[in-house]
Short mmCIF file of C-alpha atoms in Angstrom, two decimals:
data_model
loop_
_atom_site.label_atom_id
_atom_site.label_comp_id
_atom_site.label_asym_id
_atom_site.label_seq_id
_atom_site.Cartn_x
_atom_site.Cartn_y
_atom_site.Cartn_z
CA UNK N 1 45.23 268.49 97.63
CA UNK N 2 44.60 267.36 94.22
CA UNK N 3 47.19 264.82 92.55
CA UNK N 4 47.58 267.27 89.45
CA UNK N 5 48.40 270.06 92.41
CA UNK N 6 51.00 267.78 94.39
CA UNK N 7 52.34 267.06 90.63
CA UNK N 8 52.81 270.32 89.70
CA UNK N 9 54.52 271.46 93.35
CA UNK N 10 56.92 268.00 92.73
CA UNK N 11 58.12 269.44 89.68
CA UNK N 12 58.43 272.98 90.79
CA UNK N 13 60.79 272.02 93.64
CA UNK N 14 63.13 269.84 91.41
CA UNK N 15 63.20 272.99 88.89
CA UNK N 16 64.26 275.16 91.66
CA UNK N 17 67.02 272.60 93.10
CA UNK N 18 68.32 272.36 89.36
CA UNK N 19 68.44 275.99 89.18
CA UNK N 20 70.60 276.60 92.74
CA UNK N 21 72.55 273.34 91.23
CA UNK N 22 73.35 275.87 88.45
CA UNK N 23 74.15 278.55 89.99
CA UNK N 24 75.78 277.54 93.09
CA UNK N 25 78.19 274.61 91.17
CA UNK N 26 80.31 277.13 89.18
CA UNK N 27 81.10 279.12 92.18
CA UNK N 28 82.15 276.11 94.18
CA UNK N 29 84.45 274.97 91.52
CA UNK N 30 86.42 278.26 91.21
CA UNK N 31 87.32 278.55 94.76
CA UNK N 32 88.40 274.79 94.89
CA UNK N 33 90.77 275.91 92.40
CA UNK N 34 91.76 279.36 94.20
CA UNK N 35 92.27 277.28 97.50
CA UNK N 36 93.91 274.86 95.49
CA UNK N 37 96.24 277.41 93.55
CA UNK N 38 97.03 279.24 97.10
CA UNK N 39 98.09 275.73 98.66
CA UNK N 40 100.42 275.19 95.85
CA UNK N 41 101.90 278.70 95.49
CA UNK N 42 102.26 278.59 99.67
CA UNK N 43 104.05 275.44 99.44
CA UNK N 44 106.99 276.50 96.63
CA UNK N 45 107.22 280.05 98.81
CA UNK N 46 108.27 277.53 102.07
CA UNK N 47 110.50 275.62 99.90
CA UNK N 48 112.54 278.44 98.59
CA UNK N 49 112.58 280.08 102.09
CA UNK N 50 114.04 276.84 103.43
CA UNK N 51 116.12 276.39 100.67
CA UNK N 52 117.59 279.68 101.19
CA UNK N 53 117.91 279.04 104.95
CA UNK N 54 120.03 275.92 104.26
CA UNK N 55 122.60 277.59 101.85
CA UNK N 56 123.01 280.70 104.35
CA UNK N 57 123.95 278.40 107.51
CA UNK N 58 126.14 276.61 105.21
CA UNK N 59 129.46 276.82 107.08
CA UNK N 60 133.12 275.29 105.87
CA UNK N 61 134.21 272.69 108.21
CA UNK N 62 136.60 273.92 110.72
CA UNK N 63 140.06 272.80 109.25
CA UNK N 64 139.05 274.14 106.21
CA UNK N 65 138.57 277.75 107.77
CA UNK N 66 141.95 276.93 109.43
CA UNK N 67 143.84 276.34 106.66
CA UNK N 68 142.49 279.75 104.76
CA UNK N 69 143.60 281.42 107.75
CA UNK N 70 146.74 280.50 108.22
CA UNK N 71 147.54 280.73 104.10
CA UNK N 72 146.44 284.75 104.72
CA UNK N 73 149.72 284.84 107.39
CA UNK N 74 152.24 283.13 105.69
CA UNK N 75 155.53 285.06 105.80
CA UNK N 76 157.36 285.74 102.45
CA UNK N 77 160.38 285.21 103.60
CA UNK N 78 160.91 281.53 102.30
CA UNK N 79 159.97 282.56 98.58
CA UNK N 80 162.44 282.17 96.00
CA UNK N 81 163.95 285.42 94.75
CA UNK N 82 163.72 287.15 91.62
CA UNK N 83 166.15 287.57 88.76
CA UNK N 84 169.81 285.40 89.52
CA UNK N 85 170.28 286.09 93.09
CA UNK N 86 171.29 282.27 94.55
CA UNK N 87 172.80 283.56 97.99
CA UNK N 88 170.83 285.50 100.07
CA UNK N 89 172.68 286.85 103.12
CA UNK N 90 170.17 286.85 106.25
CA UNK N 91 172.16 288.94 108.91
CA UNK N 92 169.36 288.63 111.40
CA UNK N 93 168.57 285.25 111.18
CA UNK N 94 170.98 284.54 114.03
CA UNK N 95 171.55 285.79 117.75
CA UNK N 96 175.08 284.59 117.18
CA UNK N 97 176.94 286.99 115.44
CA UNK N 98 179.81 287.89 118.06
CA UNK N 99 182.04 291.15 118.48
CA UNK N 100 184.64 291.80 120.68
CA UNK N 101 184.77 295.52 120.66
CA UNK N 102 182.15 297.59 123.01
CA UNK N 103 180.53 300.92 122.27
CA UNK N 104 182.88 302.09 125.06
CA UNK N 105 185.51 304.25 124.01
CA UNK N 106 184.52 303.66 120.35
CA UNK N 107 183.79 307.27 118.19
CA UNK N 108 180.74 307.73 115.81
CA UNK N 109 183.45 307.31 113.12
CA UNK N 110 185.16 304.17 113.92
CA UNK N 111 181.79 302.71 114.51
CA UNK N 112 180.85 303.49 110.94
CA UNK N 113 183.92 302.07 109.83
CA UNK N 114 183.53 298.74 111.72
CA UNK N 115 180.06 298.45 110.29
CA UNK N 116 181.40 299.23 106.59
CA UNK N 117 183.93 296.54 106.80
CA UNK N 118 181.89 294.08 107.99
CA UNK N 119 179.59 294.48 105.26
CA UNK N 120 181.99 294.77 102.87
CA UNK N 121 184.06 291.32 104.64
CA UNK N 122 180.29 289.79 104.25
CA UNK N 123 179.69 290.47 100.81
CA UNK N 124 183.29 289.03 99.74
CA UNK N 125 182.56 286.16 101.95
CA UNK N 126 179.75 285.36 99.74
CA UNK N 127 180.69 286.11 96.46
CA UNK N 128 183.70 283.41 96.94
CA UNK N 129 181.50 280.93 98.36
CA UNK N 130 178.83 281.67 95.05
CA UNK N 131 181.90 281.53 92.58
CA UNK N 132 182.48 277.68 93.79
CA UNK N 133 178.66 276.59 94.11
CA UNK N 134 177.49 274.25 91.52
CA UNK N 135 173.75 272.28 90.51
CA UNK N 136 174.35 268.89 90.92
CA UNK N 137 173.98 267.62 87.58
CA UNK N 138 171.77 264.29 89.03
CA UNK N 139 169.95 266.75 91.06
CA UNK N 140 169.27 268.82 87.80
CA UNK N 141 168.33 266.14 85.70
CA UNK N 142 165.95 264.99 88.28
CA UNK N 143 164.32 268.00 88.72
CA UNK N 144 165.46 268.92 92.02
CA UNK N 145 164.95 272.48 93.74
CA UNK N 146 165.32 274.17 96.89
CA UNK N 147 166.76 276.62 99.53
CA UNK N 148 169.09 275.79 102.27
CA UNK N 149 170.18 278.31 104.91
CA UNK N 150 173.57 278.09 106.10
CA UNK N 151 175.54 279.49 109.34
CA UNK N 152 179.40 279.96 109.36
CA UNK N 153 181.62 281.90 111.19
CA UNK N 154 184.98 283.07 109.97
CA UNK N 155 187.96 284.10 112.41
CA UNK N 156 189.67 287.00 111.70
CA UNK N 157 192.84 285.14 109.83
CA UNK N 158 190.01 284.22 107.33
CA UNK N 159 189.80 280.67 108.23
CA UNK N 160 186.42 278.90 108.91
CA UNK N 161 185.16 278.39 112.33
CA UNK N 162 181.85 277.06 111.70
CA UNK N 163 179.96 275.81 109.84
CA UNK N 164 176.66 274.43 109.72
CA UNK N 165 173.36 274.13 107.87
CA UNK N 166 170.13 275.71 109.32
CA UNK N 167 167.48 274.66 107.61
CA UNK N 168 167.94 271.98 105.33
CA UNK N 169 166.01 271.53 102.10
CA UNK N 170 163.77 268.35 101.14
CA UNK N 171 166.96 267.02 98.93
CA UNK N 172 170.47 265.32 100.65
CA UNK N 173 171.93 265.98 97.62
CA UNK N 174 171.66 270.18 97.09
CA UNK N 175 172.67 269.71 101.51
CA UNK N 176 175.78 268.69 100.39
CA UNK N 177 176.51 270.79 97.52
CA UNK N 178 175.78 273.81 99.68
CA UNK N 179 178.17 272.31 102.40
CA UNK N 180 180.96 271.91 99.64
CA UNK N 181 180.76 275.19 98.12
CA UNK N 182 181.62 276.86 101.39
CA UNK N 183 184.32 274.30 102.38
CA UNK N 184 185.80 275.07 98.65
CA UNK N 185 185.76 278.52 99.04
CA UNK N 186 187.37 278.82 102.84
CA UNK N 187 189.44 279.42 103.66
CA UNK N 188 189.00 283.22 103.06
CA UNK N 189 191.21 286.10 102.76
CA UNK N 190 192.56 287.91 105.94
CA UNK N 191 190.05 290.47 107.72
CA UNK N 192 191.09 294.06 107.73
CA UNK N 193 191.87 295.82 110.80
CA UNK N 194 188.81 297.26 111.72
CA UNK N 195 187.36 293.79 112.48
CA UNK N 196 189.02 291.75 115.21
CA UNK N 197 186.27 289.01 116.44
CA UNK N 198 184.59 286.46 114.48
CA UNK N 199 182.23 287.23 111.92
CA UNK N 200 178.81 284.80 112.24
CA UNK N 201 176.12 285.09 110.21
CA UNK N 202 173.45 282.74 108.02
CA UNK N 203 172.78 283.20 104.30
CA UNK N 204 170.38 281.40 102.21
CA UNK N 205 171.74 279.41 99.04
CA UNK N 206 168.71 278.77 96.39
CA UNK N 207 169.20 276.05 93.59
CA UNK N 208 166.52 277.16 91.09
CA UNK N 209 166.42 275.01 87.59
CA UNK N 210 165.55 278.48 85.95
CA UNK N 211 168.41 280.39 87.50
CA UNK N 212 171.42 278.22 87.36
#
């Protein structure tokens, strides 16, 4: 083989490499960047999907979930009430509440009339004891609020039996007042004749800055 021969084969096999060089390069370098775009786009997919993950298991702690249960149950029956009412009789609040007199021997109508004058007895029991209650005026110019229940129990001359507070409220000093509005307003008038046992019951006395 001649040296002009082996010359011109040399240079035909570098044109050819130059040429699949050419051809073959641009190919290559748009499916590094496909692989390289589907890496990255697979990678922000898992990190939203654990994202996600995380803030679905999310869970309050347990005395949090407590506590929102137990604000859906509580009873109403300790709010404040509306408008100027400050004594609240609660006539089932206590098991106490006595009566001689049995359903034996006792008509429809004499039953009706027992229950009439108790309520009636009740209701004049309390308006007395709300005409002497008064706000503290230290407790008033502190700031001072609350509700405290109260049991008594009134013999039939009208004098008081009992007396007693049954739940107290966060201040000594409305305690007290509530005690001494009841002792000012006993003793009470004579019961009529349809009631001949002691009358016990509890009634709620509110001091509300707003109200008194």
């Amino acid at each position: 083989m001649s040296r002009l021969t082996k010359r011109y084969l040399k240079s035909a096999a570098i044109t050819a490499a130059a040429i699949i060089l050419i051809i073959i390069l641009p190919v290559f370098n748009y499916r590094k960047k496909e692989i390289k775009a589907s890496v990255h786009q697979n990678a922000e997919i898992a990190f939203v999907t654990v994202k996600k993950k995380s803030l679905s298991q999310k869970q309050l702690p347990q005395k949090e979930l407590r506590n929102i249960e137990s604000e859906k149950t509580i009873p109403l029956e300790n709010s404040f009430p509306q408008e100027n009412e400050s004594i609240i009789p609660e006539e089932k609040e206590t098991s106490e509440e006595s009566s001689e007199y049995t359903d034996e021997g006792v008509s429809d109508a004499e039953r009706a009339a027992i229950e009439k004058a108790t309520s009636t007895y009740k209701e004049y029991v309390l308006s007395r004891i709300a005409a002497k209650k008064t706000y503290p005026v230290a407790a008033r110019a502190k700031g001072m609020e609350g509700r405290v229940k109260i049991h008594i129990a009134v013999l039939p001359s009208g004098e008081l039996k009992l007396l007693e507070i049954k739940k107290e409220c966060p201040h000594a000093m409305l305690n007290e007042a509530a005690l001494s509005a009841v002792k000012k307003a006993a003793p009470f008038k004579k019961m009529p004749k349809e009631l001949r046992s002691t009358l016990d019951f509890v009634f709620a006395m509110d001091y509300l800055l707003d109200q008194n």
